mmCIF file of C-alpha atoms in Angstrom:
data_model
loop_
_atom_site.group_PDB
_atom_site.id
_atom_site.type_symbol
_atom_site.label_atom_id
_atom_site.label_comp_id
_atom_site.label_asym_id
_atom_site.label_seq_id
_atom_site.Cartn_x
_atom_site.Cartn_y
_atom_site.Cartn_z
ATOM 1 C CA PHE A 14 -6.113 -24.142 15.932
ATOM 2 C CA ILE A 15 -3.413 -22.773 14.019
ATOM 3 C CA THR A 16 -2.513 -19.429 14.217
ATOM 4 C CA HIS A 17 0.476 -16.644 13.077
ATOM 5 C CA PRO A 18 0.445 -14.812 16.506
ATOM 6 C CA ALA A 19 3.800 -12.145 15.253
ATOM 7 C CA ALA A 20 1.829 -11.873 11.800
ATOM 8 C CA PHE A 21 -1.099 -9.593 13.191
ATOM 9 C CA LEU A 22 1.080 -6.396 14.772
ATOM 10 C CA GLY A 23 4.178 -7.293 12.475
ATOM 11 C CA PHE A 24 3.107 -5.561 10.095
ATOM 12 C CA LEU A 25 4.212 -2.625 11.947
ATOM 13 C CA THR A 26 7.862 -2.740 11.153
ATOM 14 C CA LEU A 27 7.187 -5.204 6.980
ATOM 15 C CA VAL A 28 4.442 -1.977 6.237
ATOM 16 C CA GLN A 29 7.236 0.687 7.768
ATOM 17 C CA TRP A 30 10.353 -0.419 5.896
ATOM 18 C CA ILE A 31 7.765 -0.831 1.985
ATOM 19 C CA TYR A 32 7.044 2.475 3.134
ATOM 20 C CA ILE A 33 11.013 3.845 3.643
ATOM 21 C CA THR A 34 12.285 1.671 0.842
ATOM 22 C CA SER A 35 9.741 3.356 -1.721
ATOM 23 C CA LEU A 36 10.509 6.335 -0.323
ATOM 24 C CA ILE A 37 14.657 5.769 -2.150
ATOM 25 C CA PHE A 38 12.780 5.047 -5.071
ATOM 26 C CA LEU A 39 10.928 8.389 -5.241
ATOM 27 C CA LEU A 40 14.210 9.811 -5.213
ATOM 28 C CA LEU A 41 16.337 8.151 -7.915
ATOM 29 C CA HIS A 42 12.555 8.575 -9.704
ATOM 30 C CA TYR A 43 11.692 5.620 -10.103
ATOM 31 C CA TYR A 44 7.963 6.961 -9.885
ATOM 32 C CA GLY A 45 6.180 3.935 -10.621
ATOM 33 C CA ILE A 46 7.912 1.123 -8.216
ATOM 34 C CA ALA A 47 7.713 3.644 -5.474
ATOM 35 C CA ALA A 48 4.094 4.617 -6.344
ATOM 36 C CA LEU A 49 3.466 0.779 -6.224
ATOM 37 C CA GLY A 50 5.514 0.231 -2.676
ATOM 38 C CA PHE A 51 2.945 2.440 -1.419
ATOM 39 C CA THR A 52 0.031 0.421 -2.826
ATOM 40 C CA VAL A 53 0.893 -2.877 -1.359
ATOM 41 C CA ALA A 54 1.881 -1.266 2.669
ATOM 42 C CA ASN A 55 -1.688 -0.195 2.128
ATOM 43 C CA ILE A 56 -2.669 -3.277 0.783
ATOM 44 C CA ILE A 57 -1.378 -5.302 3.888
ATOM 45 C CA ALA A 58 -1.880 -2.566 6.853
ATOM 46 C CA SER A 59 -5.733 -2.795 5.594
ATOM 47 C CA HIS A 60 -5.890 -6.248 5.342
ATOM 48 C CA GLN A 61 -3.934 -7.321 8.277
ATOM 49 C CA PHE A 62 -5.067 -3.912 11.315
ATOM 50 C CA ILE A 63 -8.124 -2.686 9.629
ATOM 51 C CA PHE A 64 -10.136 -5.509 8.043
ATOM 52 C CA TYR A 65 -8.465 -7.945 10.615
ATOM 53 C CA LYS A 66 -8.306 -10.310 7.214
ATOM 54 C CA GLY A 67 -5.062 -11.749 8.138
ATOM 55 C CA THR A 68 -4.459 -12.258 4.167
ATOM 56 C CA PHE A 69 -0.412 -12.630 5.348
ATOM 57 C CA ASP A 70 -0.499 -14.847 8.302
ATOM 58 C CA PHE A 71 1.571 -17.140 6.466
ATOM 59 C CA LEU A 72 4.259 -14.951 6.428
ATOM 60 C CA TYR A 73 5.278 -15.673 10.047
ATOM 61 C CA LYS A 74 5.835 -18.684 11.880
ATOM 62 C CA PRO A 75 2.416 -20.937 12.775
ATOM 63 C CA LYS A 76 1.923 -21.986 16.183
ATOM 64 C CA LYS A 77 -0.719 -23.453 18.209
ATOM 65 C CA GLY A 78 -3.587 -21.837 19.986
ATOM 66 C CA TYR A 79 -6.185 -23.389 22.158
ATOM 67 C CA ASN A 80 -9.794 -22.397 22.812
ATOM 68 C CA ALA A 81 -11.733 -23.206 25.765
ATOM 69 C CA ILE A 82 -15.072 -24.782 25.890
ATOM 70 C CA GLY A 83 -17.778 -25.847 27.716
ATOM 71 C CA ILE A 84 -21.465 -26.935 27.282
ATOM 72 C CA ILE A 85 -24.303 -26.668 29.439
ATOM 73 C CA ASN A 86 -27.705 -28.055 27.890
ATOM 74 C CA PRO A 87 -30.851 -27.185 29.386
ATOM 75 C CA LYS A 88 -33.697 -29.170 31.536
ATOM 76 C CA LYS A 89 -35.441 -29.220 28.392
ATOM 77 C CA GLU A 90 -35.510 -29.291 24.794
ATOM 78 C CA VAL A 91 -33.041 -26.866 22.768
ATOM 79 C CA ARG A 92 -34.609 -23.974 21.484
ATOM 80 C CA GLN A 93 -31.850 -21.615 21.172
ATOM 81 C CA GLN A 94 -28.537 -20.720 22.668
ATOM 82 C CA ILE A 95 -26.077 -18.705 23.761
ATOM 83 C CA ILE A 96 -22.531 -18.073 23.718
ATOM 84 C CA ILE A 97 -20.621 -16.990 26.681
ATOM 85 C CA SER A 98 -17.225 -15.632 26.376
ATOM 86 C CA GLY A 99 -13.995 -13.781 27.357
ATOM 87 C CA HIS A 100 -10.267 -14.115 25.906
ATOM 88 C CA HIS A 101 -7.572 -15.458 27.943
ATOM 89 C CA ASP A 102 -4.482 -13.869 25.976
ATOM 90 C CA SER A 103 -2.988 -10.482 26.491
ATOM 91 C CA ALA A 104 -1.725 -8.139 24.453
ATOM 92 C CA TYR A 105 1.252 -6.782 23.780
ATOM 93 C CA GLU A 106 2.171 -2.875 25.075
ATOM 94 C CA PHE A 107 1.358 0.133 22.943
ATOM 95 C CA ARG A 108 3.950 1.900 23.530
ATOM 96 C CA TYR A 109 1.965 5.265 23.468
ATOM 97 C CA MET A 110 -1.090 4.218 25.295
ATOM 98 C CA ARG A 111 1.542 4.411 28.221
ATOM 99 C CA THR A 112 3.843 7.842 27.224
ATOM 100 C CA THR A 113 1.176 9.754 25.515
ATOM 101 C CA PRO A 114 -2.226 8.483 26.247
ATOM 102 C CA ARG A 115 -3.811 11.995 25.417
ATOM 103 C CA LEU A 116 -2.480 11.772 22.297
ATOM 104 C CA TYR A 117 -3.006 8.355 21.010
ATOM 105 C CA ARG A 118 -6.447 8.715 19.194
ATOM 106 C CA ILE A 119 -4.601 11.367 17.527
ATOM 107 C CA ARG A 120 -1.093 9.330 16.585
ATOM 108 C CA VAL A 121 -3.558 6.491 15.432
ATOM 109 C CA ALA A 122 -5.610 8.979 13.202
ATOM 110 C CA SER A 123 -2.356 10.358 11.413
ATOM 111 C CA ILE A 124 -0.849 6.915 11.432
ATOM 112 C CA ILE A 125 -3.522 5.719 9.423
ATOM 113 C CA LEU A 126 -3.962 8.510 7.537
ATOM 114 C CA SER A 127 -0.427 9.046 6.503
ATOM 115 C CA MET A 128 -1.292 5.354 5.123
ATOM 116 C CA VAL A 129 -4.061 6.759 2.989
ATOM 117 C CA LEU A 130 -2.879 9.978 1.367
ATOM 118 C CA SER A 131 1.353 8.378 0.472
ATOM 119 C CA LEU A 132 -0.830 6.090 -1.405
ATOM 120 C CA VAL A 133 -2.840 9.332 -3.244
ATOM 121 C CA ILE A 134 0.262 11.435 -3.706
ATOM 122 C CA GLY A 135 2.187 8.702 -4.787
ATOM 123 C CA TRP A 136 0.146 8.148 -7.842
ATOM 124 C CA LEU A 137 0.246 11.653 -8.037
ATOM 125 C CA ILE A 138 3.632 11.624 -8.492
ATOM 126 C CA VAL A 139 3.423 9.223 -11.542
ATOM 127 C CA VAL A 140 0.941 10.760 -13.100
ATOM 128 C CA ASN A 141 2.346 14.426 -13.170
ATOM 129 C CA ALA A 142 6.143 13.023 -14.149
ATOM 130 C CA TYR A 143 4.643 10.944 -17.157
ATOM 131 C CA TRP A 144 1.743 13.524 -18.036
ATOM 132 C CA PHE A 145 2.159 17.067 -16.941
ATOM 133 C CA GLN A 146 5.649 17.041 -15.609
ATOM 134 C CA SER A 147 5.074 20.460 -13.383
ATOM 135 C CA HIS A 148 8.152 21.091 -11.206
ATOM 136 C CA THR A 149 6.127 23.036 -8.950
ATOM 137 C CA ALA A 150 3.662 19.900 -8.357
ATOM 138 C CA HIS A 151 6.634 17.231 -7.917
ATOM 139 C CA ILE A 152 8.504 19.891 -5.495
ATOM 140 C CA VAL A 153 4.877 20.041 -3.361
ATOM 141 C CA PHE A 154 4.122 15.661 -3.558
ATOM 142 C CA MET A 155 7.598 15.379 -2.464
ATOM 143 C CA VAL A 156 7.308 17.634 0.590
ATOM 144 C CA ILE A 157 4.495 16.209 1.276
ATOM 145 C CA ILE A 158 5.431 12.615 1.060
ATOM 146 C CA VAL A 159 8.649 13.321 3.659
ATOM 147 C CA LEU A 160 6.509 14.672 6.022
ATOM 148 C CA LEU A 161 3.861 11.471 6.076
ATOM 149 C CA GLY A 162 6.865 9.735 5.914
ATOM 150 C CA ILE A 163 7.479 11.347 9.241
ATOM 151 C CA ALA A 164 3.679 10.565 10.573
ATOM 152 C CA ASN A 165 4.269 6.560 9.396
ATOM 153 C CA MET A 166 7.648 6.132 11.594
ATOM 154 C CA GLN A 167 6.015 6.106 14.395
ATOM 155 C CA MET A 168 4.665 2.717 13.085
ATOM 156 C CA LEU A 169 7.869 1.681 14.505
ATOM 157 C CA PHE A 170 7.575 2.470 17.943
ATOM 158 C CA PHE A 171 3.444 1.528 18.267
ATOM 159 C CA LYS A 172 4.234 -1.580 19.658
ATOM 160 C CA SER A 173 7.301 -2.588 23.175
ATOM 161 C CA LYS A 174 8.211 -6.201 23.515
ATOM 162 C CA ASN A 175 6.458 -6.585 26.479
ATOM 163 C CA ALA A 176 3.427 -9.038 27.079
ATOM 164 C CA THR A 177 0.761 -7.577 29.606
ATOM 165 C CA PRO A 178 -0.298 -8.607 32.497
ATOM 166 C CA GLY A 179 -3.943 -8.511 30.969
ATOM 167 C CA ALA A 180 -6.281 -8.152 33.834
ATOM 168 C CA GLY A 181 -8.489 -6.346 32.448
ATOM 169 C CA ASP A 182 -8.024 -6.765 29.247
ATOM 170 C CA ASN A 183 -8.964 -10.116 29.056
ATOM 171 C CA LEU A 184 -8.373 -12.516 31.538
ATOM 172 C CA ILE A 185 -11.443 -10.957 34.416
ATOM 173 C CA ALA A 186 -14.329 -11.960 31.301
ATOM 174 C CA SER A 187 -12.426 -15.435 31.225
ATOM 175 C CA ALA A 188 -12.906 -15.663 35.008
ATOM 176 C CA ILE A 189 -16.631 -14.480 34.802
ATOM 177 C CA THR A 190 -17.628 -17.062 32.207
ATOM 178 C CA ALA A 191 -15.886 -19.634 34.248
ATOM 179 C CA VAL A 192 -17.967 -18.277 37.395
ATOM 180 C CA MET A 193 -21.018 -18.333 35.090
ATOM 181 C CA ALA A 194 -20.937 -21.825 33.940
ATOM 182 C CA LYS A 195 -20.077 -23.161 37.828
ATOM 183 C CA ILE A 196 -23.457 -21.369 38.497
ATOM 184 C CA PHE A 197 -25.187 -22.198 35.484
ATOM 185 C CA SER A 198 -24.163 -26.316 35.607
ATOM 186 C CA ASN A 199 -26.730 -25.946 39.358
ATOM 187 C CA TYR A 200 -29.320 -23.911 37.428
ATOM 188 C CA ARG A 201 -29.792 -24.954 34.229
ATOM 189 C CA PRO A 202 -31.808 -22.874 32.090
ATOM 190 C CA ASP A 203 -35.094 -24.056 30.854
ATOM 191 C CA TYR A 204 -35.098 -24.625 26.918
ATOM 192 C CA THR A 205 -31.496 -22.860 26.145
ATOM 193 C CA ARG A 206 -28.245 -24.083 25.445
ATOM 194 C CA LEU A 207 -25.225 -21.759 27.181
ATOM 195 C CA ILE A 208 -21.581 -22.738 25.134
ATOM 196 C CA PHE A 209 -18.774 -20.811 27.095
ATOM 197 C CA VAL A 210 -16.201 -19.722 25.716
ATOM 198 C CA SER A 211 -12.584 -18.628 27.234
ATOM 199 C CA PHE A 212 -10.865 -17.967 23.027
ATOM 200 C CA ASP A 213 -7.158 -17.827 22.216
ATOM 201 C CA GLY A 214 -5.404 -15.370 19.934
ATOM 202 C CA GLU A 215 -8.035 -12.470 19.969
ATOM 203 C CA GLU A 216 -4.887 -9.841 20.439
ATOM 204 C CA SER A 217 -3.404 -11.378 17.019
ATOM 205 C CA GLY A 218 -6.236 -10.638 15.251
ATOM 206 C CA LEU A 219 -9.610 -12.556 16.431
ATOM 207 C CA LYS A 220 -7.695 -15.934 15.504
ATOM 208 C CA GLY A 221 -9.649 -18.144 18.624
ATOM 209 C CA SER A 222 -13.412 -16.669 17.624
ATOM 210 C CA LYS A 223 -12.549 -17.069 13.892
ATOM 211 C CA ALA A 224 -11.778 -21.206 14.418
ATOM 212 C CA PHE A 225 -14.967 -21.340 16.822
ATOM 213 C CA ALA A 226 -17.000 -19.488 14.336
ATOM 214 C CA LYS A 227 -15.630 -22.219 11.592
ATOM 215 C CA ALA A 228 -15.971 -24.872 13.384
ATOM 216 C CA TYR A 229 -19.255 -24.486 15.160
ATOM 217 C CA ARG A 230 -21.041 -22.502 12.128
ATOM 218 C CA GLU A 231 -23.412 -25.416 11.381
ATOM 219 C CA CYS A 232 -24.434 -25.039 14.884
ATOM 220 C CA ILE A 233 -24.536 -21.120 15.151
ATOM 221 C CA SER A 234 -27.040 -21.633 11.956
ATOM 222 C CA SER A 235 -28.580 -24.732 13.049
ATOM 223 C CA MET A 236 -30.768 -22.167 15.691
ATOM 224 C CA PRO A 237 -31.014 -19.003 17.045
ATOM 225 C CA THR A 238 -27.734 -18.624 18.461
ATOM 226 C CA TYR A 239 -27.167 -15.010 20.139
ATOM 227 C CA HIS A 240 -23.137 -14.302 21.312
ATOM 228 C CA PHE A 241 -22.753 -12.234 24.451
ATOM 229 C CA ASN A 242 -19.121 -11.453 24.233
ATOM 230 C CA MET A 243 -17.086 -9.145 27.326
ATOM 231 C CA ASP A 244 -13.994 -7.483 27.000
ATOM 232 C CA SER A 245 -12.008 -5.075 28.619
ATOM 233 C CA LEU A 246 -13.861 -4.616 32.312
ATOM 234 C CA TYR A 247 -12.319 -2.114 34.398
ATOM 235 C CA LYS A 248 -15.856 0.380 35.459
ATOM 236 C CA PRO A 249 -19.207 0.140 36.284
ATOM 237 C CA GLU A 250 -20.302 3.498 34.841
ATOM 238 C CA LEU A 251 -18.267 2.671 31.712
ATOM 239 C CA ILE A 252 -20.151 -0.467 30.885
ATOM 240 C CA LYS A 253 -21.351 -0.155 27.022
ATOM 241 C CA PHE A 254 -22.575 -2.446 24.335
ATOM 242 C CA LEU A 255 -20.872 -2.893 20.773
ATOM 243 C CA THR A 256 -23.504 -2.492 17.927
ATOM 244 C CA SER A 257 -20.202 -2.562 15.062
ATOM 245 C CA ASP A 258 -17.063 -4.047 15.243
ATOM 246 C CA VAL A 259 -13.897 -4.249 13.519
ATOM 247 C CA ASN A 260 -13.689 -0.837 13.335
ATOM 248 C CA GLY A 261 -17.021 -0.278 12.058
ATOM 249 C CA PHE A 262 -17.133 -2.638 8.902
ATOM 250 C CA VAL A 263 -19.012 -5.228 10.486
ATOM 251 C CA LYS A 264 -22.299 -4.948 12.066
ATOM 252 C CA LEU A 265 -23.491 -6.357 15.509
ATOM 253 C CA SER A 266 -27.276 -6.675 16.688
ATOM 254 C CA ASN A 267 -28.123 -3.791 17.455
ATOM 255 C CA GLU A 268 -31.861 -5.217 18.887
ATOM 256 C CA PHE A 269 -29.921 -7.627 21.278
ATOM 257 C CA ALA A 270 -27.571 -4.550 22.270
ATOM 258 C CA LYS A 271 -30.569 -2.193 23.176
ATOM 259 C CA GLN A 272 -32.038 -5.579 25.043
ATOM 260 C CA CYS A 273 -28.535 -5.770 27.147
ATOM 261 C CA VAL A 274 -28.489 -1.663 27.565
ATOM 262 C CA THR A 275 -32.646 -2.105 28.712
ATOM 263 C CA ILE A 276 -31.571 -4.912 31.233
ATOM 264 C CA ALA A 277 -28.471 -3.293 32.893
ATOM 265 C CA HIS A 278 -30.427 0.206 33.261
ATOM 266 C CA SER A 279 -33.032 -2.366 35.023
ATOM 267 C CA LYS A 280 -30.974 -3.014 37.300
ATOM 268 C CA GLY A 281 -29.388 0.584 38.251
ATOM 269 C CA HIS A 282 -26.019 0.490 35.601
ATOM 270 C CA THR A 283 -25.961 3.414 33.333
ATOM 271 C CA ALA A 284 -24.850 1.434 30.511
ATOM 272 C CA THR A 285 -24.842 2.914 26.742
ATOM 273 C CA LEU A 286 -24.803 1.758 23.322
ATOM 274 C CA PHE A 287 -21.008 1.889 21.288
ATOM 275 C CA ALA A 288 -20.496 1.688 17.159
ATOM 276 C CA MET A 289 -16.626 0.831 16.933
ATOM 277 C CA TYR A 290 -15.079 3.077 14.495
ATOM 278 C CA PRO A 291 -11.312 2.712 12.107
ATOM 279 C CA GLY A 292 -8.804 2.508 14.691
ATOM 280 C CA THR A 293 -10.370 1.389 17.835
ATOM 281 C CA GLY A 294 -10.190 -2.289 17.068
ATOM 282 C CA ALA A 295 -12.433 -5.344 16.540
ATOM 283 C CA THR A 296 -13.402 -7.820 19.653
ATOM 284 C CA ASP A 297 -14.744 -11.815 19.297
ATOM 285 C CA ALA A 298 -18.096 -10.874 18.914
ATOM 286 C CA ALA A 299 -17.385 -10.280 14.786
ATOM 287 C CA PRO A 300 -16.706 -13.830 14.109
ATOM 288 C CA LEU A 301 -19.515 -14.835 15.338
ATOM 289 C CA ALA A 302 -21.546 -12.281 14.205
ATOM 290 C CA GLN A 303 -20.557 -13.156 10.479
ATOM 291 C CA ALA A 304 -21.318 -16.581 11.067
ATOM 292 C CA GLY A 305 -24.473 -15.661 11.897
ATOM 293 C CA ALA A 306 -25.434 -14.994 15.482
ATOM 294 C CA ILE A 307 -27.017 -12.715 17.226
ATOM 295 C CA ALA A 308 -24.410 -10.957 18.840
ATOM 296 C CA THR A 309 -22.665 -7.833 20.936
ATOM 297 C CA THR A 310 -19.840 -7.201 23.392
ATOM 298 C CA LEU A 311 -19.898 -5.557 26.531
ATOM 299 C CA ILE A 312 -16.857 -3.108 27.096
ATOM 300 C CA ALA A 313 -16.258 -1.226 30.587
ATOM 301 C CA LEU A 314 -13.499 0.627 29.574
ATOM 302 C CA PRO A 315 -12.930 4.893 28.701
ATOM 303 C CA THR A 316 -13.365 5.153 24.861
ATOM 304 C CA GLU A 317 -12.225 8.819 24.817
ATOM 305 C CA VAL A 318 -8.583 8.255 26.411
ATOM 306 C CA GLU A 319 -7.825 12.117 25.914
ATOM 307 C CA LYS A 320 -10.250 13.015 28.213
ATOM 308 C CA GLN A 321 -10.161 9.811 30.548
ATOM 309 C CA ASP A 322 -7.014 7.900 31.878
ATOM 310 C CA SER A 323 -6.902 3.854 30.878
ATOM 311 C CA VAL A 324 -4.754 1.071 31.779
ATOM 312 C CA TYR A 325 -5.673 -0.345 28.550
ATOM 313 C CA HIS A 326 -3.117 -2.350 26.479
ATOM 314 C CA THR A 327 -0.051 -1.276 29.518
ATOM 315 C CA MET A 328 1.988 -2.545 32.055
ATOM 316 C CA ASN A 329 -0.705 -1.259 34.617
ATOM 317 C CA ASP A 330 -3.469 -3.394 33.207
ATOM 318 C CA THR A 331 -3.468 -4.924 36.396
ATOM 319 C CA THR A 332 -6.496 -6.054 39.326
ATOM 320 C CA GLU A 333 -6.324 -2.936 41.274
ATOM 321 C CA HIS A 334 -7.108 -1.698 38.344
ATOM 322 C CA ILE A 335 -10.750 -3.357 37.822
ATOM 323 C CA GLU A 336 -13.296 -2.231 40.278
ATOM 324 C CA PRO A 337 -15.113 -4.974 42.115
ATOM 325 C CA GLU A 338 -18.553 -3.253 40.928
ATOM 326 C CA VAL A 339 -17.827 -4.183 37.208
ATOM 327 C CA VAL A 340 -17.751 -7.617 37.968
ATOM 328 C CA GLN A 341 -21.049 -7.313 40.153
ATOM 329 C CA ALA A 342 -22.556 -5.563 37.591
ATOM 330 C CA THR A 343 -21.488 -7.745 34.533
ATOM 331 C CA ILE A 344 -22.764 -10.591 36.278
ATOM 332 C CA GLY A 345 -25.377 -9.253 37.186
ATOM 333 C CA ILE A 346 -26.813 -8.203 33.322
ATOM 334 C CA LEU A 347 -25.487 -11.230 32.188
ATOM 335 C CA TYR A 348 -27.634 -13.708 34.818
ATOM 336 C CA SER A 349 -30.476 -11.348 34.130
ATOM 337 C CA VAL A 350 -30.411 -11.457 29.688
ATOM 338 C CA ILE A 351 -29.589 -15.189 29.387
ATOM 339 C CA GLU A 352 -32.974 -15.276 32.218
ATOM 340 C CA PHE A 353 -34.689 -13.040 29.753
ATOM 341 C CA LEU A 354 -34.379 -15.127 26.858
ATOM 342 C CA ASP A 355 -35.197 -17.997 28.026
ATOM 343 C CA LYS A 356 -38.110 -16.545 29.258
ATOM 344 C CA GLU A 357 -38.740 -15.157 25.560
ATOM 345 C CA ILE A 358 -37.811 -18.334 24.320
ATOM 346 C CA LYS A 359 -40.835 -20.461 26.027
ATOM 347 C CA GLY A 360 -43.715 -19.139 24.994
ATOM 348 C CA CYS A 361 -42.154 -19.250 21.154
ATOM 349 C CA PRO A 362 -43.708 -22.526 19.202
ATOM 350 C CA GLN A 363 -40.941 -24.751 17.030
ATOM 351 C CA ILE A 364 -42.306 -24.123 14.239
ATOM 352 C CA LEU A 365 -41.358 -20.131 14.346
ATOM 353 C CA ILE A 366 -38.181 -21.327 16.468
ATOM 354 C CA LYS A 367 -36.598 -22.862 13.418
ATOM 355 C CA HIS A 368 -37.315 -20.287 10.707
ATOM 356 C CA GLN A 369 -36.243 -17.000 13.104
#
């Protein structure tokens, strides 16, 4: 598939320069142009990083991405299918995860807030300049927007040029996917087709899973299709199953996530549910959920980085920070989920399966 890997985080620099240019227009009293600049900056940032739309990818150089896909058919007729996945690309280092991890969420929140408020204040300056003409209000608005600009400047230093080793995020999940494919090549389910995928381009805006969802949309909608995605595996006590994705704007299967938690508990693991919220990012479960799959993602990383140490998106994301127990737990949970779903579908009449 064709992707534009530099586009996803490329907005960090692009938006910042639009912001600075808009600020200059404000100082030159071109209030309308400045407000339009703040609007454009918000549209680009929200489309690229908040909603993962990739609307402005065309501004960056295209490259080829590669998903690795393997399919194992069941012993008997196919009544359902389960997609098991990880992703094999690694992220750029997030500088603030290395330098100020305890303040990471605050810094991300301040960037998002500065973008939204700059849009509001920019248009308030326009309204005041052409209708109310209050000098005091103008001074207050200008001071606020300059302070917002200081917070916004953090975007210029958010990403370093270093690519992380990506052991926990997310090569371990791709390795587990390959191991599970090997296991089930010898122990095929009765009625469940297994599709094993290692996605490319997750860190540049879910590009591999989007390409897969587009190519396999008809296959996904043809029968009950589950998606068990894995991402960022570090410690077994941190296992969570996602009920939402893409910064909270895409719903995953709450019921499937609960089933996975129940299975994890039955195997002695302290798994919980987790809902994404703005600033937490996205996983490859989202595009497949949007294509009709019953999807969730298993994660096992700190979600409260101000309280817990994390190597996520840093140069320390190496194998020694992946506890062997989390690998064993993930394999055990996944095996049991496949076994459970195959037994569940066994007694389901075909007429119900086709209309499920």
